[in-house]
Amino acid sequence: MSEQTAQGGTSAGRRVVVVGAGMAGVQTAVALRELGFKGPVTVIGAEPHQPYDRPPLSKAVLLGKAEDSAFDVDFESLGVELRLGCEVLALRSAEHELDTEAGPVPYDVLVLATGAEPITLPGTEGVPGVHLLRTLDDAERLKPVLARQHDIVVVGAGWIGAEFATAAREAGCAVTVVEAADHPLAGALPPEVAAPMTGWYADAGVELRTHARVERIEPGAVVLADGTRLPAGAAVVGIGARPATAWLAGSGVELGPHGDVLADDRLRTSVEDVYAVGDCASFPSARYGERLLVHHWDNALQGPRTVAANILGETPAVYDPVPYFWSEQFGRFVQYAGHHAAADRMVWRGDASGPAWTVCWLHENRLMALLAVGRPRDLAQGRRLIEAGRAMDPEAVADPGKPLKDAAVDQSGGSGRRP
C-alpha cells in the first residue's frame, strides 16, 4: 500500500470515487463512513435509479409485490455524493482520472465495483420478446409478460433460470426451460447433486429439456438445434454473467481470463490506489489454495469492509471469506457455503428425494463446502466449521439426526487451511 493511500483516514481532502452503485459500491461508501473516513466520497452509477438490491428482482419486484428494492441508505446524511445515470468510459490511471459521459472525474483512491453483466445469446440482439433479468428495468419489462401469462421459454437451467421459472409459474405462465448440458446447474454442481433437483421442475409444472441447444430465437418461437420449435410469447436468457470490465481496456488494471479484475488478498489491483470488489473482481484464497471469482450477493456485502479498512490504512485486512449464497426455487430454500473443487469425498445427509437434505464436501476429512436444501441449521453450523478448519467424522456427518457441529473431531490448532 502506498504511503499516500495509507494516509486516507487522516486527510480530509483525499477523494474516494466508487464506480458502481450496486451492493458492493454502496457498501464500500457506507463502510468508509462507519470506519471514520472524513474525505469526500462519490459513487457513480450507470443506471438512473436510486441504488437498489438485486435479489428481489427475480421475486417480489418481478411479481409486482414490491415497487422496487432501493437500499435503505441515507446518502445525504452520510455525505456521499451520488452521480446516477452516468456511464464510466475509461480509466486513465497515470492521471488518476476517469472519463465519463459527463466529463472527467479525478480521484485519489478509486474503487471498482462495476459488478457483472449477463451473457447474451448470439443472434438474439434486437429480437422482439427476448429478455434478460439483471436490472430493475429488465424486471419492469418482464412484469407485463408474466401478467399476460405468456408461454415462456427460459434458456439456461442455472440459478437465475430456476428462480425466474419459479416466479413465472407462480404468475400462471406455461414455462419450458431448455439447458444445453445434461443436468441443471451444470456449471455449479456435479450431476449427482443436481439430479434430485431435476424433479423439482416437473413438480412445479415446468417442462425441463436437457441436452437442448438453442439454434435461434424468432418472434414467437425458440428453435432448438434438433429442429424442435417451442412456442414462446417471451424468451428469457439466463446463461451466466461476466465481469463488467471491458471499459478498463488499456487502463493498466490487470484482468484475468474471465475479464475479472485480478485483486490481491487485500482487494488491491495491479494499479496503485485502485481497489476492486464484488462481482467484477477475483481474489486469491489461502483457505482454498486458488483464486476465486464469486458472483454472489454475500461477496458484494462482505468485501467492502476489507476495502474500506485498507483505504484507511489503520488495520490492514486480508480478504478470504467462506463464499455463501442462497436461492429460492420451486418452494425450496437452497443454501451453499464454501468451495468444493478440491474435495476428495462427498457425504450426503438425509434423503435427497425428500424435502430436506444436505451434501457435504470434505478434503482429508476437513469440511470444505456444503449445499443445504431446507436445512438452514446445517448451513449455519457448516459455515462456522469451514471457517474454523475443523476435521470431521464422515460417519457422523452422514447422520442427518446429529447436529453437524457434533460431527466435528476434537482437535487443537485447526488452521482452516487446506493441507
GROMACS .gro file of C-alpha atoms in nm:
model
  419
    1MET     CA    1   0.000   0.000   0.000
    2SER     CA    2   0.135   0.340  -0.091
    3GLU     CA    3   0.206   0.593   0.181
    4GLN     CA    4  -0.042   0.822   0.008
    5THR     CA    5  -0.322   0.566   0.037
    6ALA     CA    6  -0.233   0.476   0.395
    7GLN     CA    7  -0.295   0.837   0.495
    8GLY     CA    8  -0.654   0.822   0.362
    9GLY     CA    9  -0.815   0.815   0.703
   10THR     CA   10  -0.643   1.133   0.823
   11SER     CA   11  -0.653   1.354   0.515
   12ALA     CA   12  -0.998   1.507   0.481
   13GLY     CA   13  -0.908   1.630   0.133
   14ARG     CA   14  -0.848   1.286  -0.019
   15ARG     CA   15  -1.126   1.183  -0.253
   16VAL     CA   16  -1.256   0.829  -0.292
   17VAL     CA   17  -1.451   0.755  -0.608
   18VAL     CA   18  -1.650   0.433  -0.637
   19VAL     CA   19  -1.752   0.311  -0.981
   20GLY     CA   20  -2.069   0.106  -0.949
   21ALA     CA   21  -2.383   0.175  -0.745
   22GLY     CA   22  -2.483  -0.183  -0.664
   23MET     CA   23  -2.438  -0.365  -0.335
   24ALA     CA   24  -2.056  -0.363  -0.345
   25GLY     CA   25  -2.028   0.004  -0.436
   26VAL     CA   26  -2.287   0.127  -0.189
   27GLN     CA   27  -2.149  -0.083   0.095
   28THR     CA   28  -1.799   0.047   0.026
   29ALA     CA   29  -1.922   0.403   0.075
   30VAL     CA   30  -2.112   0.304   0.390
   31ALA     CA   31  -1.813   0.116   0.533
   32LEU     CA   32  -1.581   0.411   0.473
   33ARG     CA   33  -1.804   0.636   0.680
   34GLU     CA   34  -1.857   0.374   0.950
   35LEU     CA   35  -1.480   0.335   0.986
   36GLY     CA   36  -1.431   0.710   1.016
   37PHE     CA   37  -1.322   0.825   0.672
   38LYS     CA   38  -1.381   1.201   0.652
   39GLY     CA   39  -1.287   1.279   0.293
   40PRO     CA   40  -1.525   1.319   0.000
   41VAL     CA   41  -1.684   1.001  -0.133
   42THR     CA   42  -1.853   0.982  -0.473
   43VAL     CA   43  -2.047   0.682  -0.606
   44ILE     CA   44  -2.102   0.671  -0.982
   45GLY     CA   45  -2.379   0.451  -1.124
   46ALA     CA   46  -2.468   0.389  -1.487
   47GLU     CA   47  -2.838   0.337  -1.411
   48PRO     CA   48  -3.063   0.636  -1.337
   49HIS     CA   49  -3.243   0.462  -1.048
   50GLN     CA   50  -3.165   0.503  -0.682
   51PRO     CA   51  -2.918   0.227  -0.587
   52TYR     CA   52  -3.106  -0.099  -0.531
   53ASP     CA   53  -3.066  -0.460  -0.426
   54ARG     CA   54  -3.082  -0.728  -0.697
   55PRO     CA   55  -3.219  -1.048  -0.533
   56PRO     CA   56  -3.577  -0.917  -0.508
   57LEU     CA   57  -3.582  -0.856  -0.885
   58SER     CA   58  -3.645  -1.224  -0.958
   59LYS     CA   59  -3.905  -1.248  -0.682
   60ALA     CA   60  -4.106  -0.963  -0.527
   61VAL     CA   61  -4.037  -0.695  -0.789
   62LEU     CA   62  -4.098  -0.930  -1.083
   63LEU     CA   63  -4.429  -1.046  -0.939
   64GLY     CA   64  -4.543  -0.692  -0.857
   65LYS     CA   65  -4.527  -0.748  -0.482
   66ALA     CA   66  -4.278  -0.462  -0.444
   67GLU     CA   67  -4.228  -0.145  -0.648
   68ASP     CA   68  -3.852  -0.152  -0.619
   69SER     CA   69  -3.573  -0.271  -0.393
   70ALA     CA   70  -3.389   0.052  -0.318
   71PHE     CA   71  -3.129   0.035  -0.043
   72ASP     CA   72  -3.230   0.189   0.287
   73VAL     CA   73  -2.929   0.422   0.290
   74ASP     CA   74  -2.943   0.796   0.355
   75PHE     CA   75  -2.662   0.907   0.126
   76GLU     CA   76  -2.712   1.274   0.209
   77SER     CA   77  -2.665   1.224   0.581
   78LEU     CA   78  -2.357   1.011   0.511
   79GLY     CA   79  -2.212   1.287   0.297
   80VAL     CA   80  -2.187   1.057  -0.004
   81GLU     CA   81  -2.233   1.213  -0.348
   82LEU     CA   82  -2.435   1.004  -0.594
   83ARG     CA   83  -2.386   1.050  -0.967
   84LEU     CA   84  -2.651   0.834  -1.130
   85GLY     CA   85  -2.723   0.772  -1.496
   86CYS     CA   86  -2.356   0.834  -1.564
   87GLU     CA   87  -2.157   0.574  -1.758
   88VAL     CA   88  -1.784   0.550  -1.697
   89LEU     CA   89  -1.599   0.512  -2.025
   90ALA     CA   90  -1.232   0.471  -1.936
   91LEU     CA   91  -0.970   0.490  -1.662
   92ARG     CA   92  -0.654   0.694  -1.707
   93SER     CA   93  -0.463   0.570  -1.404
   94ALA     CA   94  -0.148   0.777  -1.464
   95GLU     CA   95  -0.359   1.091  -1.431
   96HIS     CA   96  -0.576   0.950  -1.150
   97GLU     CA   97  -0.879   1.034  -1.360
   98LEU     CA   98  -1.191   0.869  -1.502
   99ASP     CA   99  -1.351   0.954  -1.834
  100THR     CA  100  -1.731   0.959  -1.805
  101GLU     CA  101  -2.022   1.066  -2.025
  102ALA     CA  102  -2.042   1.381  -1.816
  103GLY     CA  103  -1.673   1.461  -1.840
  104PRO     CA  104  -1.355   1.372  -1.645
  105VAL     CA  105  -1.370   1.277  -1.277
  106PRO     CA  106  -1.049   1.293  -1.070
  107TYR     CA  107  -0.982   1.061  -0.779
  108ASP     CA  108  -0.722   0.998  -0.512
  109VAL     CA  109  -0.845   0.644  -0.439
  110LEU     CA  110  -1.061   0.450  -0.684
  111VAL     CA  111  -1.282   0.150  -0.608
  112LEU     CA  112  -1.401  -0.067  -0.897
  113ALA     CA  113  -1.742  -0.216  -0.812
  114THR     CA  114  -1.900  -0.248  -1.157
  115GLY     CA  115  -2.043  -0.596  -1.097
  116ALA     CA  116  -2.123  -0.837  -1.377
  117GLU     CA  117  -2.331  -0.820  -1.693
  118PRO     CA  118  -2.542  -1.101  -1.835
  119ILE     CA  119  -2.409  -1.306  -2.124
  120THR     CA  120  -2.632  -1.266  -2.427
  121LEU     CA  121  -2.726  -1.544  -2.668
  122PRO     CA  122  -2.560  -1.473  -3.005
  123GLY     CA  123  -2.806  -1.362  -3.269
  124THR     CA  124  -3.076  -1.251  -3.027
  125GLU     CA  125  -2.989  -0.883  -3.008
  126GLY     CA  126  -3.293  -0.682  -3.109
  127VAL     CA  127  -3.523  -0.983  -3.148
  128PRO     CA  128  -3.868  -0.896  -3.007
  129GLY     CA  129  -3.966  -1.089  -2.698
  130VAL     CA  130  -3.613  -1.179  -2.584
  131HIS     CA  131  -3.534  -1.073  -2.227
  132LEU     CA  132  -3.253  -1.074  -1.973
  133LEU     CA  133  -3.304  -1.039  -1.597
  134ARG     CA  134  -3.027  -0.840  -1.433
  135THR     CA  135  -3.152  -0.485  -1.379
  136LEU     CA  136  -3.460  -0.311  -1.244
  137ASP     CA  137  -3.552  -0.211  -1.599
  138ASP     CA  138  -3.528  -0.577  -1.705
  139ALA     CA  139  -3.772  -0.673  -1.429
  140GLU     CA  140  -4.010  -0.392  -1.525
  141ARG     CA  141  -4.014  -0.513  -1.886
  142LEU     CA  142  -4.091  -0.867  -1.773
  143LYS     CA  143  -4.371  -0.783  -1.530
  144PRO     CA  144  -4.638  -0.736  -1.801
  145VAL     CA  145  -4.517  -1.052  -1.975
  146LEU     CA  146  -4.595  -1.251  -1.660
  147ALA     CA  147  -4.919  -1.064  -1.604
  148ARG     CA  148  -5.041  -1.167  -1.952
  149GLN     CA  149  -4.948  -1.529  -1.873
  150HIS     CA  150  -4.748  -1.584  -2.189
  151ASP     CA  151  -4.592  -1.915  -2.283
  152ILE     CA  152  -4.233  -1.861  -2.171
  153VAL     CA  153  -3.912  -2.039  -2.267
  154VAL     CA  154  -3.619  -1.996  -2.030
  155VAL     CA  155  -3.277  -2.058  -2.182
  156GLY     CA  156  -3.045  -2.191  -1.913
  157ALA     CA  157  -3.120  -2.400  -1.604
  158GLY     CA  158  -2.886  -2.216  -1.371
  159TRP     CA  159  -2.974  -2.027  -1.054
  160ILE     CA  160  -3.140  -1.733  -1.228
  161GLY     CA  161  -3.324  -1.960  -1.472
  162ALA     CA  162  -3.472  -2.166  -1.189
  163GLU     CA  163  -3.570  -1.857  -0.990
  164PHE     CA  164  -3.736  -1.694  -1.289
  165ALA     CA  165  -3.917  -2.016  -1.381
  166THR     CA  166  -4.045  -2.031  -1.023
  167ALA     CA  167  -4.185  -1.676  -1.045
  168ALA     CA  168  -4.334  -1.736  -1.390
  169ARG     CA  169  -4.519  -2.045  -1.269
  170GLU     CA  170  -4.647  -1.853  -0.968
  171ALA     CA  171  -4.782  -1.595  -1.214
  172GLY     CA  172  -4.965  -1.870  -1.406
  173CYS     CA  173  -4.741  -1.891  -1.713
  174ALA     CA  174  -4.663  -2.211  -1.902
  175VAL     CA  175  -4.285  -2.249  -1.871
  176THR     CA  176  -4.029  -2.457  -2.058
  177VAL     CA  177  -3.664  -2.448  -1.952
  178VAL     CA  178  -3.401  -2.556  -2.206
  179GLU     CA  179  -3.049  -2.645  -2.095
  180ALA     CA  180  -2.759  -2.743  -2.321
  181ALA     CA  181  -2.594  -2.959  -2.052
  182ASP     CA  182  -2.726  -3.289  -1.922
  183HIS     CA  183  -2.845  -3.153  -1.586
  184PRO     CA  184  -2.949  -2.828  -1.417
  185LEU     CA  185  -2.683  -2.610  -1.253
  186ALA     CA  186  -2.417  -2.779  -1.466
  187GLY     CA  187  -2.162  -2.507  -1.404
  188ALA     CA  188  -2.211  -2.508  -1.028
  189LEU     CA  189  -2.284  -2.861  -0.906
  190PRO     CA  190  -2.185  -3.218  -1.002
  191PRO     CA  191  -2.452  -3.429  -1.177
  192GLU     CA  192  -2.528  -3.649  -0.877
  193VAL     CA  193  -2.607  -3.344  -0.661
  194ALA     CA  194  -2.815  -3.170  -0.926
  195ALA     CA  195  -3.005  -3.490  -1.015
  196PRO     CA  196  -3.262  -3.461  -0.733
  197MET     CA  197  -3.334  -3.103  -0.845
  198THR     CA  198  -3.446  -3.221  -1.188
  199GLY     CA  199  -3.770  -3.348  -1.037
  200TRP     CA  200  -3.843  -3.010  -0.883
  201TYR     CA  201  -3.920  -2.872  -1.231
  202ALA     CA  202  -4.185  -3.134  -1.305
  203ASP     CA  203  -4.334  -3.098  -0.957
  204ALA     CA  204  -4.382  -2.727  -1.027
  205GLY     CA  205  -4.535  -2.788  -1.369
  206VAL     CA  206  -4.226  -2.672  -1.557
  207GLU     CA  207  -4.101  -2.869  -1.857
  208LEU     CA  208  -3.723  -2.915  -1.838
  209ARG     CA  209  -3.538  -3.012  -2.156
  210THR     CA  210  -3.171  -3.101  -2.111
  211HIS     CA  211  -2.923  -3.167  -2.396
  212ALA     CA  212  -3.119  -2.892  -2.570
  213ARG     CA  213  -2.914  -2.636  -2.762
  214VAL     CA  214  -3.080  -2.326  -2.900
  215GLU     CA  215  -3.027  -2.275  -3.271
  216ARG     CA  216  -3.204  -1.939  -3.285
  217ILE     CA  217  -3.485  -1.736  -3.135
  218GLU     CA  218  -3.754  -1.592  -3.358
  219PRO     CA  219  -4.051  -1.374  -3.266
  220GLY     CA  220  -4.290  -1.619  -3.105
  221ALA     CA  221  -4.064  -1.924  -3.102
  222VAL     CA  222  -3.739  -2.074  -2.976
  223VAL     CA  223  -3.585  -2.312  -3.231
  224LEU     CA  224  -3.361  -2.589  -3.098
  225ALA     CA  225  -3.066  -2.745  -3.278
  226ASP     CA  226  -3.268  -3.061  -3.349
  227GLY     CA  227  -3.532  -2.857  -3.529
  228THR     CA  228  -3.786  -2.850  -3.244
  229ARG     CA  229  -3.989  -2.528  -3.235
  230LEU     CA  230  -4.106  -2.421  -2.890
  231PRO     CA  231  -4.384  -2.159  -2.880
  232ALA     CA  232  -4.263  -1.859  -2.685
  233GLY     CA  233  -4.457  -1.543  -2.616
  234ALA     CA  234  -4.130  -1.447  -2.446
  235ALA     CA  235  -3.784  -1.597  -2.410
  236VAL     CA  236  -3.571  -1.525  -2.104
  237VAL     CA  237  -3.198  -1.588  -2.140
  238GLY     CA  238  -3.009  -1.686  -1.825
  239ILE     CA  239  -2.682  -1.840  -1.940
  240GLY     CA  240  -2.443  -1.670  -1.700
  241ALA     CA  241  -2.270  -1.340  -1.640
  242ARG     CA  242  -1.924  -1.194  -1.689
  243PRO     CA  243  -1.744  -0.914  -1.504
  244ALA     CA  244  -1.838  -0.573  -1.643
  245THR     CA  245  -1.481  -0.463  -1.708
  246ALA     CA  246  -1.448  -0.405  -2.084
  247TRP     CA  247  -1.415  -0.032  -2.015
  248LEU     CA  248  -1.085  -0.096  -1.834
  249ALA     CA  249  -0.901  -0.188  -2.156
  250GLY     CA  250  -0.573   0.000  -2.174
  251SER     CA  251  -0.600   0.123  -1.816
  252GLY     CA  252  -0.314  -0.088  -1.679
  253VAL     CA  253  -0.552  -0.277  -1.448
  254GLU     CA  254  -0.467  -0.645  -1.489
  255LEU     CA  255  -0.759  -0.868  -1.588
  256GLY     CA  256  -0.798  -1.244  -1.566
  257PRO     CA  257  -0.919  -1.491  -1.830
  258HIS     CA  258  -1.284  -1.425  -1.748
  259GLY     CA  259  -1.243  -1.049  -1.760
  260ASP     CA  260  -1.216  -1.034  -1.381
  261VAL     CA  261  -1.003  -0.770  -1.214
  262LEU     CA  262  -0.711  -0.955  -1.053
  263ALA     CA  263  -0.721  -0.820  -0.700
  264ASP     CA  264  -0.478  -0.928  -0.429
  265ASP     CA  265  -0.571  -1.056  -0.083
  266ARG     CA  266  -0.645  -0.700   0.029
  267LEU     CA  267  -0.856  -0.633  -0.282
  268ARG     CA  268  -0.592  -0.402  -0.432
  269THR     CA  269  -0.550  -0.411  -0.809
  270SER     CA  270  -0.227  -0.401  -1.012
  271VAL     CA  271  -0.261  -0.021  -1.029
  272GLU     CA  272  -0.168   0.195  -0.732
  273ASP     CA  273  -0.462   0.349  -0.541
  274VAL     CA  274  -0.718   0.131  -0.722
  275TYR     CA  275  -0.921  -0.139  -0.544
  276ALA     CA  276  -1.177  -0.385  -0.679
  277VAL     CA  277  -1.466  -0.556  -0.500
  278GLY     CA  278  -1.774  -0.766  -0.573
  279ASP     CA  279  -1.868  -0.949  -0.893
  280CYS     CA  280  -1.609  -0.775  -1.108
  281ALA     CA  281  -1.307  -0.896  -0.908
  282SER     CA  282  -1.134  -1.223  -0.825
  283PHE     CA  283  -0.910  -1.270  -0.522
  284PRO     CA  284  -0.661  -1.532  -0.400
  285SER     CA  285  -0.795  -1.760  -0.127
  286ALA     CA  286  -0.539  -1.911   0.108
  287ARG     CA  287  -0.818  -2.127   0.251
  288TYR     CA  288  -0.885  -2.292  -0.084
  289GLY     CA  289  -0.544  -2.256  -0.245
  290GLU     CA  290  -0.674  -2.089  -0.561
  291ARG     CA  291  -0.812  -1.764  -0.698
  292LEU     CA  292  -1.189  -1.726  -0.656
  293LEU     CA  293  -1.435  -1.532  -0.872
  294VAL     CA  294  -1.757  -1.519  -0.671
  295HIS     CA  295  -2.074  -1.380  -0.832
  296HIS     CA  296  -2.293  -1.376  -0.525
  297TRP     CA  297  -2.463  -1.120  -0.302
  298ASP     CA  298  -2.273  -1.207   0.016
  299ASN     CA  299  -1.937  -1.140  -0.150
  300ALA     CA  300  -2.059  -0.795  -0.252
  301LEU     CA  301  -2.169  -0.736   0.108
  302GLN     CA  302  -1.852  -0.861   0.282
  303GLY     CA  303  -1.574  -0.732   0.058
  304PRO     CA  304  -1.638  -0.358   0.104
  305ARG     CA  305  -1.541  -0.374   0.472
  306THR     CA  306  -1.197  -0.500   0.370
  307VAL     CA  307  -1.162  -0.232   0.104
  308ALA     CA  308  -1.258   0.046   0.345
  309ALA     CA  309  -1.021  -0.077   0.616
  310ASN     CA  310  -0.732  -0.089   0.371
  311ILE     CA  311  -0.809   0.255   0.229
  312LEU     CA  312  -0.791   0.398   0.579
  313GLY     CA  313  -0.471   0.203   0.637
  314GLU     CA  314  -0.531   0.164   1.008
  315THR     CA  315  -0.594  -0.211   1.028
  316PRO     CA  316  -0.485  -0.369   0.700
  317ALA     CA  317  -0.728  -0.652   0.635
  318VAL     CA  318  -0.692  -0.972   0.432
  319TYR     CA  319  -0.997  -1.092   0.239
  320ASP     CA  320  -1.053  -1.468   0.248
  321PRO     CA  321  -1.422  -1.535   0.316
  322VAL     CA  322  -1.614  -1.861   0.304
  323PRO     CA  323  -1.829  -1.797  -0.004
  324TYR     CA  324  -2.203  -1.816   0.060
  325PHE     CA  325  -2.520  -1.785  -0.141
  326TRP     CA  326  -2.884  -1.889  -0.135
  327SER     CA  327  -3.159  -1.947  -0.389
  328GLU     CA  328  -3.535  -1.980  -0.354
  329GLN     CA  329  -3.674  -2.208  -0.623
  330PHE     CA  330  -3.978  -2.432  -0.666
  331GLY     CA  331  -4.073  -2.400  -0.299
  332ARG     CA  332  -3.725  -2.491  -0.172
  333PHE     CA  333  -3.470  -2.281   0.013
  334VAL     CA  334  -3.127  -2.379  -0.118
  335GLN     CA  335  -2.807  -2.258   0.051
  336TYR     CA  336  -2.442  -2.317  -0.030
  337ALA     CA  337  -2.127  -2.230   0.161
  338GLY     CA  338  -1.763  -2.287   0.072
  339HIS     CA  339  -1.592  -2.409  -0.245
  340HIS     CA  340  -1.589  -2.779  -0.328
  341ALA     CA  341  -1.342  -2.801  -0.619
  342ALA     CA  342  -1.062  -2.961  -0.413
  343ALA     CA  343  -1.284  -3.204  -0.219
  344ASP     CA  344  -1.194  -3.574  -0.221
  345ARG     CA  345  -1.514  -3.701  -0.058
  346MET     CA  346  -1.883  -3.620  -0.074
  347VAL     CA  347  -2.118  -3.712   0.211
  348TRP     CA  348  -2.500  -3.700   0.199
  349ARG     CA  349  -2.713  -3.607   0.499
  350GLY     CA  350  -3.074  -3.709   0.456
  351ASP     CA  351  -3.281  -3.845   0.168
  352ALA     CA  352  -3.245  -3.635  -0.148
  353SER     CA  353  -3.594  -3.739  -0.257
  354GLY     CA  354  -3.736  -3.567   0.049
  355PRO     CA  355  -3.790  -3.200   0.127
  356ALA     CA  356  -3.473  -3.150   0.335
  357TRP     CA  357  -3.120  -3.278   0.276
  358THR     CA  358  -2.758  -3.168   0.275
  359VAL     CA  359  -2.446  -3.258   0.081
  360CYS     CA  360  -2.106  -3.205   0.245
  361TRP     CA  361  -1.773  -3.195   0.064
  362LEU     CA  362  -1.461  -3.297   0.258
  363HIS     CA  363  -1.090  -3.278   0.184
  364GLU     CA  364  -0.885  -3.507   0.406
  365ASN     CA  365  -1.186  -3.503   0.639
  366ARG     CA  366  -1.195  -3.126   0.667
  367LEU     CA  367  -1.523  -2.966   0.567
  368MET     CA  368  -1.471  -2.759   0.251
  369ALA     CA  369  -1.826  -2.686   0.137
  370LEU     CA  370  -2.189  -2.784   0.181
  371LEU     CA  371  -2.518  -2.749   0.000
  372ALA     CA  372  -2.824  -2.745   0.224
  373VAL     CA  373  -3.181  -2.784   0.100
  374GLY     CA  374  -3.432  -2.691   0.368
  375ARG     CA  375  -3.172  -2.742   0.643
  376PRO     CA  376  -3.060  -2.391   0.743
  377ARG     CA  377  -2.908  -2.514   1.069
  378ASP     CA  378  -2.669  -2.738   0.874
  379LEU     CA  379  -2.566  -2.437   0.669
  380ALA     CA  380  -2.510  -2.209   0.969
  381GLN     CA  381  -2.308  -2.470   1.159
  382GLY     CA  382  -2.121  -2.584   0.849
  383ARG     CA  383  -2.013  -2.235   0.757
  384ARG     CA  384  -1.857  -2.190   1.101
  385LEU     CA  385  -1.687  -2.529   1.076
  386ILE     CA  386  -1.536  -2.437   0.739
  387GLU     CA  387  -1.409  -2.107   0.880
  388ALA     CA  388  -1.251  -2.293   1.173
  389GLY     CA  389  -1.096  -2.560   0.951
  390ARG     CA  390  -1.237  -2.837   1.167
  391ALA     CA  391  -1.175  -3.204   1.089
  392MET     CA  392  -1.493  -3.410   1.067
  393ASP     CA  393  -1.603  -3.767   1.133
  394PRO     CA  394  -1.757  -3.868   0.795
  395GLU     CA  395  -1.987  -4.126   0.952
  396ALA     CA  396  -2.124  -3.870   1.195
  397VAL     CA  397  -2.160  -3.620   0.913
  398ALA     CA  398  -2.382  -3.870   0.729
  399ASP     CA  399  -2.628  -3.891   1.021
  400PRO     CA  400  -2.897  -3.629   0.949
  401GLY     CA  401  -3.029  -3.665   1.304
  402LYS     CA  402  -2.699  -3.547   1.453
  403PRO     CA  403  -2.620  -3.173   1.456
  404LEU     CA  404  -2.342  -3.109   1.208
  405LYS     CA  405  -2.133  -2.935   1.474
  406ASP     CA  406  -2.132  -3.260   1.676
  407ALA     CA  407  -1.964  -3.437   1.384
  408ALA     CA  408  -1.650  -3.226   1.432
  409VAL     CA  409  -1.348  -3.412   1.568
  410ASP     CA  410  -1.192  -3.272   1.884
  411GLN     CA  411  -0.859  -3.119   1.795
  412SER     CA  412  -0.634  -2.828   1.876
  413GLY     CA  413  -0.490  -2.569   1.646
  414GLY     CA  414  -0.722  -2.617   1.348
  415SER     CA  415  -0.575  -2.388   1.085
  416GLY     CA  416  -0.857  -2.352   0.838
  417ARG     CA  417  -0.606  -2.406   0.560
  418ARG     CA  418  -0.617  -2.676   0.300
  419PRO     CA  419  -0.338  -2.927   0.375
   0.00000   0.00000   0.00000
